[in-house]
Amino acid sequence: MALNAYKVNARNNPNIRLKSAVRLRPPDFQAATHAILHHFRGGRVISLDVGGMDASQAAQLVNFCSGMTAATDGWIFQLSAEVLVLSPSGNRQ
């Protein structure tokens, strides 16, 4: 089973992808999780910069985001060493 594999036959809602992305640069893990969950549940794409965080908290946050996207059929992309993009599933109604 491949996580986040593209599903050709999936019914996608392109309106989710048409919303503007939310940019987050959280100072710590706790502040980040609340903001990420709020925007992700709202169907928003999130640009997440962990460059201002302690390395261990940044690693913990990446693990949190990976689990969240896998559990919701979302997507996680690494743009650079410090920036991730989180995208919710296009299957939301």
PDB file of C-alpha atoms in Angstrom, residues 5-52:
ATOM      1  CA  ALA A   5      -0.554   7.681  -4.128  1.00  0.00           C
ATOM      2  CA  TYR A   6      -2.528   9.417  -6.856  1.00  0.00           C
ATOM      3  CA  LYS A   7      -5.900   7.763  -7.396  1.00  0.00           C
ATOM      4  CA  VAL A   8      -6.953   8.144 -11.028  1.00  0.00           C
ATOM      5  CA  ASN A   9     -10.571   7.117 -10.418  1.00  0.00           C
ATOM      6  CA  ALA A  10     -11.055   9.273  -7.297  1.00  0.00           C
ATOM      7  CA  ARG A  11     -13.774  11.918  -7.405  1.00  0.00           C
ATOM      8  CA  ASN A  12     -11.969  15.181  -6.777  1.00  0.00           C
ATOM      9  CA  ASN A  13     -13.366  18.589  -5.988  1.00  0.00           C
ATOM     10  CA  PRO A  14     -11.135  21.163  -7.756  1.00  0.00           C
ATOM     11  CA  ASN A  15     -12.637  24.028  -5.714  1.00  0.00           C
ATOM     12  CA  ILE A  16     -10.465  23.039  -2.754  1.00  0.00           C
ATOM     13  CA  ARG A  17      -7.337  23.521  -4.813  1.00  0.00           C
ATOM     14  CA  LEU A  18      -8.515  26.910  -6.062  1.00  0.00           C
ATOM     15  CA  LYS A  19      -8.445  28.520  -2.607  1.00  0.00           C
ATOM     16  CA  SER A  20      -5.439  30.594  -1.664  1.00  0.00           C
ATOM     17  CA  ALA A  21      -2.788  28.860   0.398  1.00  0.00           C
ATOM     18  CA  VAL A  22      -2.286  29.671   4.072  1.00  0.00           C
ATOM     19  CA  ARG A  23       1.317  30.442   5.074  1.00  0.00           C
ATOM     20  CA  LEU A  24       2.366  29.378   8.557  1.00  0.00           C
ATOM     21  CA  ARG A  25       5.701  29.905  10.330  1.00  0.00           C
ATOM     22  CA  PRO A  26       4.924  28.654  13.834  1.00  0.00           C
ATOM     23  CA  PRO A  27       7.228  29.294  16.805  1.00  0.00           C
ATOM     24  CA  ASP A  28       6.601  25.893  18.426  1.00  0.00           C
ATOM     25  CA  PHE A  29       4.815  22.558  18.072  1.00  0.00           C
ATOM     26  CA  GLN A  30       1.729  23.378  20.140  1.00  0.00           C
ATOM     27  CA  ALA A  31       0.972  26.629  18.314  1.00  0.00           C
ATOM     28  CA  ALA A  32       1.453  24.895  14.985  1.00  0.00           C
ATOM     29  CA  THR A  33      -0.877  21.946  15.559  1.00  0.00           C
ATOM     30  CA  HIS A  34      -3.874  24.110  16.397  1.00  0.00           C
ATOM     31  CA  ALA A  35      -3.408  26.355  13.358  1.00  0.00           C
ATOM     32  CA  ILE A  36      -2.714  23.449  11.007  1.00  0.00           C
ATOM     33  CA  LEU A  37      -5.785  21.504  12.107  1.00  0.00           C
ATOM     34  CA  HIS A  38      -8.002  24.592  11.813  1.00  0.00           C
ATOM     35  CA  HIS A  39      -6.950  25.390   8.237  1.00  0.00           C
ATOM     36  CA  PHE A  40      -6.629  21.771   7.051  1.00  0.00           C
ATOM     37  CA  ARG A  41     -10.143  20.898   8.281  1.00  0.00           C
ATOM     38  CA  GLY A  42     -11.349  23.977   6.414  1.00  0.00           C
ATOM     39  CA  GLY A  43      -9.983  22.541   3.168  1.00  0.00           C
ATOM     40  CA  ARG A  44      -7.109  25.006   2.845  1.00  0.00           C
ATOM     41  CA  VAL A  45      -3.685  24.234   1.372  1.00  0.00           C
ATOM     42  CA  ILE A  46      -0.969  25.094   3.922  1.00  0.00           C
ATOM     43  CA  SER A  47       2.583  26.263   3.320  1.00  0.00           C
ATOM     44  CA  LEU A  48       4.430  25.363   6.517  1.00  0.00           C
ATOM     45  CA  ASP A  49       7.854  26.864   7.278  1.00  0.00           C
ATOM     46  CA  VAL A  50       9.498  25.114  10.239  1.00  0.00           C
ATOM     47  CA  GLY A  51      12.732  27.117   9.958  1.00  0.00           C
ATOM     48  CA  GLY A  52      12.044  29.142  13.103  1.00  0.00           C
TER      49      GLY A  52
END
